[in-house]
Short mmCIF file of C-alpha atoms in Angstrom, two decimals:
data_model
loop_
_atom_site.label_atom_id
_atom_site.label_comp_id
_atom_site.label_asym_id
_atom_site.label_seq_id
_atom_site.Cartn_x
_atom_site.Cartn_y
_atom_site.Cartn_z
CA UNK A 1 78.87 41.48 95.44
CA UNK A 2 75.74 43.56 95.46
CA UNK A 3 73.71 40.67 96.74
CA UNK A 4 76.10 40.17 99.62
CA UNK A 5 75.95 43.84 100.53
CA UNK A 6 72.20 43.79 100.52
CA UNK A 7 72.18 40.86 102.86
CA UNK A 8 74.47 42.66 105.25
CA UNK A 9 72.33 45.76 105.14
CA UNK A 10 69.22 43.73 105.72
CA UNK A 11 70.82 42.11 108.73
CA UNK A 12 71.83 45.45 110.19
CA UNK A 13 68.36 46.77 109.59
CA UNK A 14 66.84 43.89 111.55
CA UNK A 15 69.34 44.37 114.33
CA UNK A 16 68.49 48.03 114.75
CA UNK A 17 64.79 47.28 114.44
CA UNK A 18 65.28 44.97 117.38
CA UNK A 19 67.02 47.70 119.39
CA UNK A 20 64.29 50.14 118.57
CA UNK A 21 61.58 47.79 119.68
CA UNK A 22 63.36 46.32 122.69
CA UNK A 23 62.42 49.09 125.10
CA UNK A 24 58.87 49.04 123.82
CA UNK A 25 58.67 45.28 124.20
CA UNK A 26 59.92 45.57 127.77
CA UNK A 27 57.36 48.26 128.53
CA UNK A 28 54.52 46.18 127.13
CA UNK A 29 55.76 43.15 129.06
CA UNK A 30 55.80 45.10 132.32
CA UNK A 31 52.31 46.41 131.74
CA UNK A 32 50.99 42.93 130.97
CA UNK A 33 52.54 41.51 134.13
CA UNK A 34 51.21 44.37 136.27
CA UNK A 35 47.68 43.82 135.07
CA UNK A 36 47.85 40.04 135.06
CA UNK A 37 49.18 39.87 138.61
CA UNK A 38 46.57 42.27 139.93
CA UNK A 39 43.56 40.69 138.27
CA UNK A 40 42.97 37.81 140.75
CA UNK A 41 42.31 40.34 143.52
CA UNK A 42 39.30 41.71 141.69
CA UNK A 43 37.65 38.30 141.81
CA UNK A 44 37.59 38.82 145.58
CA UNK A 45 36.75 42.52 145.87
CA UNK A 46 35.20 45.15 143.62
CA UNK A 47 37.44 47.67 141.85
CA UNK A 48 35.60 50.55 143.48
CA UNK A 49 36.00 49.06 146.94
CA UNK A 50 39.69 48.74 146.23
CA UNK A 51 40.10 52.33 145.00
CA UNK A 52 37.80 54.04 147.46
CA UNK A 53 38.07 51.75 150.50
CA UNK A 54 39.18 53.74 153.51
CA UNK A 55 41.09 50.99 155.31
CA UNK A 56 44.31 49.33 154.33
CA UNK A 57 44.63 46.38 156.71
CA UNK A 58 46.16 43.75 154.47
CA UNK A 59 47.22 41.43 157.27
CA UNK A 60 44.03 41.49 159.37
CA UNK A 61 41.58 38.68 159.37
CA UNK A 62 39.57 39.30 157.30
CA UNK A 63 41.97 41.65 155.45
CA UNK A 64 40.84 45.01 154.08
CA UNK A 65 42.29 46.30 150.84
CA UNK A 66 41.10 49.89 150.57
CA UNK A 67 43.84 52.04 149.01
CA UNK A 68 42.21 55.47 149.29
CA UNK A 69 44.54 56.49 152.16
CA UNK A 70 47.51 55.46 150.03
CA UNK A 71 46.30 57.34 146.94
CA UNK A 72 45.61 60.42 149.05
CA UNK A 73 48.95 60.03 150.82
CA UNK A 74 50.71 60.06 147.44
CA UNK A 75 48.70 63.02 146.21
CA UNK A 76 49.30 65.02 149.38
CA UNK A 77 53.05 64.65 149.33
CA UNK A 78 53.08 65.26 145.56
CA UNK A 79 51.10 68.48 145.87
CA UNK A 80 53.17 69.47 148.89
CA UNK A 81 56.33 68.88 146.91
CA UNK A 82 55.05 71.13 144.13
CA UNK A 83 54.39 73.90 146.64
CA UNK A 84 58.08 73.64 147.50
CA UNK A 85 59.52 72.95 144.06
CA UNK A 86 57.55 75.28 141.79
CA UNK A 87 58.47 78.60 143.44
CA UNK A 88 62.06 77.57 144.07
CA UNK A 89 62.59 75.77 140.77
CA UNK A 90 60.92 78.42 138.64
CA UNK A 91 62.64 81.21 140.51
CA UNK A 92 65.98 79.54 139.87
CA UNK A 93 65.12 79.06 136.20
CA UNK A 94 64.20 82.72 135.78
CA UNK A 95 67.35 83.82 137.52
CA UNK A 96 69.59 81.55 135.47
CA UNK A 97 68.08 82.38 132.10
CA UNK A 98 67.28 86.06 132.52
CA UNK A 99 69.39 87.62 135.22
CA UNK A 100 72.62 85.69 135.80
CA UNK A 101 75.74 86.69 133.89
CA UNK A 102 77.00 84.21 131.32
CA UNK A 103 79.73 82.99 133.65
CA UNK A 104 77.43 82.50 136.59
CA UNK A 105 74.94 80.73 134.36
CA UNK A 106 77.58 78.23 133.32
CA UNK A 107 78.17 77.36 136.96
CA UNK A 108 74.59 77.42 138.20
CA UNK A 109 72.86 75.33 135.59
CA UNK A 110 75.11 72.26 135.91
CA UNK A 111 75.05 72.70 139.69
CA UNK A 112 71.28 72.45 139.77
CA UNK A 113 71.44 69.41 137.54
CA UNK A 114 73.90 67.74 139.93
CA UNK A 115 71.15 67.92 142.53
CA UNK A 116 69.24 65.44 140.38
CA UNK A 117 72.09 62.97 140.81
CA UNK A 118 71.88 62.71 144.59
CA UNK A 119 70.62 59.22 145.46
CA UNK A 120 67.18 59.36 147.01
CA UNK A 121 68.31 57.29 149.99
CA UNK A 122 70.83 59.99 150.84
CA UNK A 123 68.11 62.62 150.75
CA UNK A 124 65.93 60.38 152.89
CA UNK A 125 68.73 60.12 155.41
CA UNK A 126 69.03 63.89 155.41
CA UNK A 127 65.29 64.08 156.05
CA UNK A 128 65.51 61.76 158.99
CA UNK A 129 68.45 63.33 160.78
CA UNK A 130 68.04 67.01 159.88
CA UNK A 131 64.52 67.89 158.81
CA UNK A 132 62.60 65.54 161.12
CA UNK A 133 64.06 66.87 164.41
CA UNK A 134 63.67 70.40 163.08
CA UNK A 135 59.97 69.95 162.30
CA UNK A 136 59.45 68.15 165.57
CA UNK A 137 60.85 71.10 167.52
CA UNK A 138 59.22 73.84 165.52
CA UNK A 139 55.70 72.36 165.47
CA UNK A 140 55.96 70.48 168.78
CA UNK A 141 55.06 67.17 167.17
CA UNK A 142 55.41 63.61 168.43
CA UNK A 143 57.36 62.82 165.24
CA UNK A 144 58.96 64.81 162.47
CA UNK A 145 58.40 62.01 160.01
CA UNK A 146 55.32 63.25 158.23
CA UNK A 147 53.83 64.56 154.98
CA UNK A 148 55.57 67.91 155.31
CA UNK A 149 58.97 66.31 155.64
CA UNK A 150 58.31 64.13 152.58
CA UNK A 151 57.00 67.14 150.66
CA UNK A 152 60.15 69.13 151.35
CA UNK A 153 62.41 66.30 150.21
CA UNK A 154 60.36 65.45 147.15
CA UNK A 155 60.31 69.16 146.36
CA UNK A 156 64.09 69.24 146.48
CA UNK A 157 64.15 66.24 144.16
CA UNK A 158 61.74 67.84 141.70
CA UNK A 159 63.64 71.15 141.55
CA UNK A 160 66.27 70.04 139.02
CA UNK A 161 63.61 68.80 136.60
CA UNK A 162 61.57 71.96 136.90
CA UNK A 163 64.53 74.32 136.80
CA UNK A 164 66.32 72.66 133.94
CA UNK A 165 63.34 72.34 131.60
CA UNK A 166 61.87 75.73 132.50
CA UNK A 167 65.23 77.37 131.94
CA UNK A 168 65.46 75.81 128.47
CA UNK A 169 61.98 77.05 127.62
CA UNK A 170 62.55 80.57 128.93
CA UNK A 171 65.85 80.81 127.05
CA UNK A 172 64.09 79.64 123.90
CA UNK A 173 61.65 82.56 123.93
CA UNK A 174 62.49 84.51 120.76
CA UNK A 175 64.57 87.62 121.34
CA UNK A 176 62.02 89.56 119.28
CA UNK A 177 59.47 89.38 122.10
CA UNK A 178 61.89 90.88 124.57
CA UNK A 179 63.05 93.56 122.15
CA UNK A 180 59.47 94.53 121.41
CA UNK A 181 58.82 94.85 125.10
CA UNK A 182 61.93 96.92 125.76
CA UNK A 183 61.12 99.13 122.78
CA UNK A 184 57.78 99.98 124.41
CA UNK A 185 59.55 101.29 127.46
CA UNK A 186 59.24 98.19 129.62
CA UNK A 187 62.00 97.57 132.11
CA UNK A 188 63.74 94.26 132.59
CA UNK A 189 61.42 93.10 135.36
CA UNK A 190 58.22 93.88 133.44
CA UNK A 191 59.60 92.20 130.35
CA UNK A 192 60.50 89.10 132.32
CA UNK A 193 57.23 88.74 134.22
CA UNK A 194 54.77 89.91 131.58
CA UNK A 195 56.36 88.77 128.33
CA UNK A 196 59.15 86.22 128.62
CA UNK A 197 57.77 83.94 131.31
CA UNK A 198 54.19 83.91 129.91
CA UNK A 199 55.60 83.12 126.47
CA UNK A 200 57.28 80.08 128.00
CA UNK A 201 54.23 79.20 130.05
CA UNK A 202 53.34 75.95 128.32
CA UNK A 203 56.91 74.71 128.55
CA UNK A 204 57.01 75.62 132.21
CA UNK A 205 53.77 73.78 132.88
CA UNK A 206 55.06 70.67 131.22
CA UNK A 207 58.20 70.98 133.36
CA UNK A 208 56.02 71.15 136.45
CA UNK A 209 54.01 68.11 135.39
CA UNK A 210 57.19 66.12 134.76
CA UNK A 211 58.46 67.19 138.19
CA UNK A 212 55.15 65.98 139.59
CA UNK A 213 55.59 62.62 137.88
CA UNK A 214 58.98 62.35 139.48
CA UNK A 215 57.56 63.14 142.91
CA UNK A 216 54.64 60.74 142.76
CA UNK A 217 56.84 57.86 141.64
CA UNK A 218 59.57 58.44 144.21
CA UNK A 219 59.83 55.63 146.74
CA UNK A 220 62.86 55.57 149.00
CA UNK A 221 62.64 59.03 150.53
CA UNK A 222 58.94 58.77 151.26
CA UNK A 223 59.43 55.34 152.73
CA UNK A 224 62.04 56.83 155.06
CA UNK A 225 60.45 60.12 156.07
CA UNK A 226 56.70 60.16 155.40
CA UNK A 227 55.86 58.32 158.62
CA UNK A 228 54.14 55.35 157.04
CA UNK A 229 50.70 55.56 158.60
CA UNK A 230 47.99 54.37 156.20
CA UNK A 231 45.39 56.86 157.31
CA UNK A 232 43.49 59.44 155.32
CA UNK A 233 45.55 62.62 155.74
CA UNK A 234 44.02 65.78 157.17
CA UNK A 235 47.15 67.82 157.72
CA UNK A 236 50.69 68.05 156.39
CA UNK A 237 51.90 67.45 159.92
CA UNK A 238 50.45 63.94 159.98
CA UNK A 239 52.37 60.84 158.98
CA UNK A 240 51.19 59.46 155.66
CA UNK A 241 51.83 56.37 153.61
CA UNK A 242 52.20 56.57 149.85
CA UNK A 243 51.45 53.96 147.23
CA UNK A 244 55.12 53.54 146.36
CA UNK A 245 56.22 53.14 149.97
CA UNK A 246 53.51 50.56 150.54
CA UNK A 247 54.66 48.42 147.67
CA UNK A 248 58.30 48.69 148.64
CA UNK A 249 57.74 47.96 152.31
CA UNK A 250 55.28 45.13 151.98
CA UNK A 251 56.29 43.23 148.88
CA UNK A 252 59.06 41.40 150.67
CA UNK A 253 56.75 40.21 153.43
CA UNK A 254 54.02 38.90 151.23
CA UNK A 255 53.34 35.34 150.16
CA UNK A 256 53.37 35.10 146.39
CA UNK A 257 49.88 34.39 145.16
CA UNK A 258 48.13 35.77 148.24
CA UNK A 259 45.47 38.46 148.01
CA UNK A 260 47.88 40.91 149.60
CA UNK A 261 50.38 40.18 146.84
CA UNK A 262 47.77 40.79 144.17
CA UNK A 263 46.67 43.98 145.92
CA UNK A 264 50.21 45.37 145.80
CA UNK A 265 50.20 44.79 142.05
CA UNK A 266 46.86 46.56 141.95
CA UNK A 267 48.48 49.58 143.61
CA UNK A 268 51.24 49.45 141.01
CA UNK A 269 48.65 49.56 138.24
CA UNK A 270 47.02 52.65 139.78
CA UNK A 271 50.40 54.30 140.14
CA UNK A 272 51.31 53.42 136.57
CA UNK A 273 48.08 54.90 135.21
CA UNK A 274 48.52 58.12 137.22
CA UNK A 275 52.08 58.61 136.02
CA UNK A 276 51.05 57.83 132.47
CA UNK A 277 48.36 60.51 132.66
CA UNK A 278 50.89 63.06 133.92
CA UNK A 279 53.27 62.25 131.10
CA UNK A 280 50.59 62.45 128.44
CA UNK A 281 49.45 65.82 129.77
CA UNK A 282 53.05 67.08 129.83
CA UNK A 283 53.50 65.93 126.24
CA UNK A 284 50.30 67.58 125.02
CA UNK A 285 51.16 70.83 126.72
CA UNK A 286 54.67 70.79 125.29
CA UNK A 287 53.32 70.19 121.79
CA UNK A 288 50.97 73.11 122.08
CA UNK A 289 53.91 75.21 123.20
CA UNK A 290 55.94 74.34 120.13
CA UNK A 291 53.04 75.12 117.82
CA UNK A 292 52.43 78.52 119.31
CA UNK A 293 55.99 79.71 119.23
CA UNK A 294 56.89 78.64 115.69
CA UNK O 1 82.30 112.30 105.11
CA UNK O 2 80.32 114.59 107.33
CA UNK O 3 77.04 115.92 106.24
CA UNK O 4 74.15 117.50 108.02
CA UNK O 5 71.24 119.45 106.79
CA UNK O 6 71.97 123.06 107.59
CA UNK O 7 69.55 125.05 109.67
CA UNK O 8 66.91 122.37 109.71
CA UNK O 9 64.47 121.65 112.47
CA UNK O 10 66.27 118.69 113.97
CA UNK O 11 64.58 116.29 116.33
CA UNK O 12 67.55 114.00 116.79
CA UNK O 13 71.18 114.56 116.14
CA UNK O 14 74.01 112.06 115.90
CA UNK O 15 77.42 113.51 116.74
CA UNK O 16 80.75 111.77 116.20
CA UNK O 17 79.26 108.35 116.78
CA UNK O 18 81.55 105.33 117.00
CA UNK O 19 80.06 101.94 117.81
CA UNK O 20 81.86 98.78 118.86
CA UNK O 21 80.85 95.15 119.00
CA UNK O 22 83.47 93.89 121.42
CA UNK O 23 86.67 95.24 119.93
CA UNK O 24 85.56 95.65 116.37
CA UNK O 25 84.48 99.06 115.25
CA UNK O 26 81.13 98.65 113.52
CA UNK O 27 80.28 102.30 112.90
CA UNK O 28 82.86 105.01 112.27
CA UNK O 29 82.39 108.64 113.05
CA UNK O 30 78.76 109.06 112.04
CA UNK O 31 77.25 112.55 111.98
CA UNK O 32 73.68 112.93 110.97
CA UNK O 33 70.50 114.83 111.80
CA UNK O 34 66.96 113.54 111.89
CA UNK O 35 64.50 116.23 111.05
CA UNK O 36 61.19 116.76 112.78
CA UNK O 37 58.10 115.40 110.98
CA UNK O 38 60.12 114.04 108.12
CA UNK O 39 61.08 110.57 107.02
CA UNK O 40 64.79 109.89 107.12
CA UNK O 41 65.88 106.73 105.32
CA UNK O 42 69.06 104.76 105.81
CA UNK O 43 70.19 102.61 102.90
CA UNK O 44 73.21 100.50 102.11
CA UNK O 45 74.26 96.95 101.31
CA UNK O 46 73.91 94.11 103.83
CA UNK O 47 76.35 94.37 106.71
CA UNK O 48 76.96 98.08 106.26
CA UNK O 49 75.77 98.82 109.78
CA UNK O 50 72.43 100.41 108.98
CA UNK O 51 70.41 98.22 111.36
CA UNK O 52 73.05 98.63 114.03
CA UNK O 53 72.81 102.36 113.52
CA UNK O 54 69.06 102.62 113.92
CA UNK O 55 69.13 100.42 117.01
CA UNK O 56 71.53 102.88 118.59
CA UNK O 57 68.92 105.60 118.30
CA UNK O 58 66.73 104.09 121.02
CA UNK O 59 69.51 102.32 122.92
CA UNK O 60 68.28 98.94 121.74
CA UNK O 61 71.85 97.67 121.51
CA UNK O 62 72.21 98.14 125.24
CA UNK O 63 70.75 94.67 125.67
CA UNK O 64 73.47 93.09 123.55
CA UNK O 65 76.42 92.22 125.74
CA UNK O 66 79.78 93.68 124.73
CA UNK O 67 78.59 96.67 122.75
CA UNK O 68 79.86 100.19 123.29
CA UNK O 69 78.87 103.62 122.05
CA UNK O 70 81.11 106.68 121.72
CA UNK O 71 79.86 110.13 120.79
CA UNK O 72 76.51 111.71 121.35
CA UNK O 73 72.96 110.99 120.26
CA UNK O 74 70.75 113.95 121.01
CA UNK O 75 67.00 113.85 121.30
CA UNK O 76 65.70 117.38 121.69
CA UNK O 77 69.22 118.52 122.63
CA UNK O 78 69.58 115.91 125.35
CA UNK O 79 72.16 113.13 125.04
CA UNK O 80 70.28 109.86 125.34
CA UNK O 81 73.49 108.07 126.34
CA UNK O 82 74.00 110.37 129.30
CA UNK O 83 74.31 108.10 132.36
CA UNK O 84 71.69 110.17 134.16
CA UNK O 85 69.12 109.46 131.49
CA UNK O 86 66.51 106.77 132.13
CA UNK O 87 66.70 104.31 129.25
CA UNK O 88 63.08 103.28 129.76
CA UNK O 89 61.98 106.88 129.25
CA UNK O 90 64.08 107.11 126.08
CA UNK O 91 62.53 104.02 124.59
CA UNK O 92 59.08 105.28 125.44
CA UNK O 93 59.77 108.45 123.50
CA UNK O 94 61.46 106.65 120.62
CA UNK O 95 59.36 103.72 119.43
CA UNK O 96 60.56 100.95 117.20
CA UNK O 97 59.16 98.55 114.61
CA UNK O 98 61.35 95.58 113.83
CA UNK O 99 62.37 93.73 110.71
CA UNK O 100 60.54 90.57 111.64
CA UNK O 101 57.07 91.32 112.94
CA UNK O 102 57.13 90.35 116.58
CA UNK O 103 53.70 90.53 118.18
CA UNK O 104 53.51 89.00 121.63
CA UNK O 105 51.82 85.61 121.95
CA UNK O 106 48.77 87.39 123.35
CA UNK O 107 45.48 88.64 121.96
CA UNK O 108 45.41 91.51 119.47
CA UNK O 109 43.97 93.75 122.16
CA UNK O 110 46.54 92.79 124.79
CA UNK O 111 49.39 93.32 122.37
CA UNK O 112 48.55 97.00 122.30
CA UNK O 113 47.28 97.29 125.86
CA UNK O 114 50.59 95.89 127.16
CA UNK O 115 52.53 99.03 126.31
CA UNK O 116 49.83 101.22 127.83
CA UNK O 117 49.70 99.22 131.04
CA UNK O 118 53.44 99.21 131.60
CA UNK O 119 53.40 102.95 131.07
CA UNK O 120 51.01 103.35 133.95
CA UNK O 121 47.64 103.58 132.26
CA UNK O 122 45.16 101.47 134.22
CA UNK O 123 41.85 103.11 133.36
CA UNK O 124 39.96 100.53 131.31
CA UNK O 125 38.02 102.94 129.10
CA UNK O 126 41.18 104.85 128.33
CA UNK O 127 42.96 101.62 127.34
CA UNK O 128 40.04 100.57 125.13
CA UNK O 129 39.95 103.99 123.48
CA UNK O 130 43.66 104.10 122.84
CA UNK O 131 43.75 100.56 121.47
CA UNK O 132 41.03 101.51 119.01
CA UNK O 133 42.74 104.78 118.14
CA UNK O 134 46.09 103.22 117.45
CA UNK O 135 44.56 100.42 115.39
CA UNK O 136 42.79 103.08 113.34
CA UNK O 137 46.01 105.03 112.96
CA UNK O 138 47.78 101.92 111.72
CA UNK O 139 44.92 101.18 109.26
CA UNK O 140 44.21 97.84 110.88
CA UNK O 141 40.99 98.61 112.76
CA UNK O 142 38.53 97.57 110.04
CA UNK O 143 40.26 94.23 109.61
CA UNK O 144 40.42 93.28 113.30
CA UNK O 145 37.67 95.17 115.11
CA UNK O 146 35.52 92.03 115.46
CA UNK O 147 38.34 89.78 116.60
CA UNK O 148 40.32 91.76 119.13
CA UNK O 149 40.46 88.75 121.44
CA UNK O 150 42.03 86.48 118.83
CA UNK O 151 45.67 85.56 119.20
CA UNK O 152 47.86 87.97 117.25
CA UNK O 153 49.59 85.03 115.56
CA UNK O 154 46.41 84.34 113.60
CA UNK O 155 46.94 87.56 111.61
CA UNK O 156 48.73 87.59 108.27
CA UNK O 157 52.35 88.79 108.13
CA UNK O 158 51.37 92.25 106.88
CA UNK O 159 48.66 92.57 109.51
CA UNK O 160 51.09 91.49 112.22
CA UNK O 161 53.51 94.19 111.15
CA UNK O 162 50.76 96.81 111.23
CA UNK O 163 49.80 95.52 114.67
CA UNK O 164 53.41 96.13 115.73
CA UNK O 165 53.12 99.65 114.36
CA UNK O 166 49.84 100.14 116.27
CA UNK O 167 51.57 98.87 119.39
CA UNK O 168 54.34 101.41 118.95
CA UNK O 169 51.87 104.22 118.23
CA UNK O 170 49.70 103.48 121.27
CA UNK O 171 52.21 104.88 123.74
CA UNK O 172 52.50 108.07 121.68
CA UNK O 173 56.21 108.25 121.03
CA UNK O 174 57.85 111.26 119.45
CA UNK O 175 60.06 109.38 117.05
CA UNK O 176 59.42 106.02 115.40
CA UNK O 177 62.26 103.88 114.12
CA UNK O 178 61.56 101.29 111.44
CA UNK O 179 64.15 98.56 110.95
CA UNK O 180 63.45 97.11 107.49
CA UNK O 181 59.74 96.81 108.29
CA UNK O 182 58.78 95.40 104.89
CA UNK O 183 61.60 92.99 104.23
CA UNK O 184 59.39 89.96 104.93
CA UNK O 185 56.22 91.29 103.34
CA UNK O 186 54.49 90.93 99.98
CA UNK O 187 54.14 93.98 97.68
CA UNK O 188 50.54 94.75 98.70
CA UNK O 189 51.33 94.73 102.40
CA UNK O 190 54.45 96.75 101.67
CA UNK O 191 52.40 99.38 99.84
CA UNK O 192 50.04 99.63 102.80
CA UNK O 193 52.87 100.17 105.23
CA UNK O 194 54.53 102.75 103.01
CA UNK O 195 51.27 104.64 102.76
CA UNK O 196 50.98 104.45 106.51
CA UNK O 197 54.48 105.83 107.06
CA UNK O 198 53.61 108.67 104.75
CA UNK O 199 50.60 109.56 106.92
CA UNK O 200 52.45 109.08 110.18
CA UNK O 201 55.06 111.70 109.43
CA UNK O 202 52.49 114.42 109.98
CA UNK O 203 52.52 113.56 113.66
CA UNK O 204 55.79 111.74 114.17
CA UNK O 205 59.42 111.92 113.25
CA UNK O 206 60.44 108.82 111.38
CA UNK O 207 63.68 107.03 110.63
CA UNK O 208 63.63 103.93 108.48
CA UNK O 209 66.24 101.40 107.48
CA UNK O 210 65.58 99.74 104.17
CA UNK O 211 67.46 97.51 101.80
CA UNK O 212 65.06 98.58 99.11
CA UNK O 213 66.26 101.72 97.35
CA UNK O 214 62.96 102.31 95.59
CA UNK O 215 61.29 102.30 98.94
CA UNK O 216 63.67 104.93 100.27
CA UNK O 217 63.06 107.01 97.15
CA UNK O 218 59.28 106.68 97.49
CA UNK O 219 58.78 107.50 101.13
CA UNK O 220 61.71 109.45 102.53
CA UNK O 221 62.65 113.10 102.62
CA UNK O 222 66.26 112.53 103.54
CA UNK O 223 68.50 109.59 102.82
CA UNK O 224 71.77 108.46 104.32
CA UNK O 225 73.94 105.96 102.48
CA UNK O 226 76.02 103.64 104.66
CA UNK O 227 78.92 101.54 103.47
CA UNK O 228 81.18 99.39 105.65
CA UNK O 229 80.22 101.21 108.83
CA UNK O 230 80.62 104.71 107.41
CA UNK O 231 78.06 107.27 106.41
CA UNK O 232 79.16 107.98 102.87
CA UNK O 233 76.58 110.57 102.01
CA UNK O 234 73.58 112.18 103.67
CA UNK O 235 71.31 114.55 101.83
CA UNK O 236 67.84 115.19 100.53
CA UNK O 237 66.46 111.99 99.05
CA UNK O 238 65.91 113.65 95.70
CA UNK O 239 69.54 114.72 95.55
CA UNK O 240 70.86 111.29 96.58
CA UNK O 241 68.89 109.54 93.88
CA UNK O 242 69.33 112.03 91.06
CA UNK O 243 72.63 113.73 91.62
CA UNK O 244 74.72 112.13 94.37
CA UNK O 245 77.94 113.86 95.19
CA UNK O 246 79.89 110.71 96.04
CA UNK O 247 81.04 108.16 93.51
CA UNK O 248 80.24 105.23 95.87
CA UNK O 249 76.67 106.45 96.33
CA UNK O 250 76.19 106.68 92.62
CA UNK O 251 77.64 103.21 92.10
CA UNK O 252 75.28 101.79 94.69
CA UNK O 253 72.08 103.44 93.57
CA UNK O 254 72.74 102.62 89.94
CA UNK O 255 73.15 98.99 90.95
CA UNK O 256 76.84 98.59 90.28
CA UNK O 257 77.19 96.73 93.59
CA UNK O 258 75.14 95.85 96.60
#
């Protein structure tokens, strides 16, 4: 009997080991393919020429594979989205955790999280039919499909991440800090701005970095509203082309095994490394936060 | 049981106080005086309402939703629960040190400077002087004078609690409330804080909650004994511990329950 039981347990153990490793195996597999498929390009051109080249003309003869405009395009819309999402998202988090009544809080927090569930293509559509004409009229532009439009939409998409995580961190600030502040004659506003929010600062920064990761990886909305011009951006009112949009738009048109195909994989590698860096930073910051509060 | 010290020089006075958490009555008809420049201790078993009581004295329970106060709490003859009174002003006059030391996650210096800044002091030299003064008054200066920029969390538990005392002293309150300030401290740190309280009463009026009867006997001038939300007996500390007039008080201080 005991032997049989042990066998069964062993089997279950292996099964769960498999589950535990499956996602990791997939991740490793994806990374290997990304790198493998991008390598042939670098027999043709230097890595630095790829990263810092100012011209992305993949279908010219001879083609040029400089992705600097794409990297900058991604960074511009990401930073722009943070300018939108951080004030709004953090403001919402502070309101929900510190000011709203319990009832209101129970409505608001799930409502903000629902925002995260809106498909990006729907937001992109909204950007095309509502925001684009608006920007076009206000700034007298030839097109409203530009970096600003993409920044606004990506900002809206990053708000739920920033609000939800920041709210958790602000709510987790020990009551003792607030009581100490009140006991010194601080009012609610001073306590919030000078004690509670700073105490949650590391958690809030990791929320912002995660929101940033979400924005830089987003594809569909930027493809629809960023304008798609692979030029080095000088203004938020210019059309830009991001790394993600480039891959999505061009992959279908590319011959497998061509330099263009390899270059798109190269872009994916760059994107992957950038997102990885964001996530690692967010993790480190969050760890520091936990250490300091406990 | 109503008891107040007749003819004394009262700084605070509690009159017919009832306190509710939601619907449940947590404190019943409390009457008590807190004398100027004396230490008034509040003792009683866990759950008797002593911490709740002391937190009423600087309106700290206001921030807990669903609480309600009936009766009057007078500070210098003025009811601190009067709707016209500014709660911020009350808390500035009545400082508090909590059970669990709760320095802010800031530097030692900024922990103390915070209270000064929010109370409108912006002159740098004045802030520096008052930080030093309050650290000296809380007997912490010699231990931290070379590391004022270190994070307060790097201090030991006893030092953190004295930092909290320094923080309360910096804004020069009139009354200081201590809510079981030594319950998480070792005997040496406890002795330091008791000595400190003894010195502080020259300048301040002090009320302290303690679960430690010996502590109340050592440092206080008056003692109130709470049981199940009622003030059973309030008198001179010496009288409470040598010749209590209530049977329940006697049972408690002789260790028959609690």
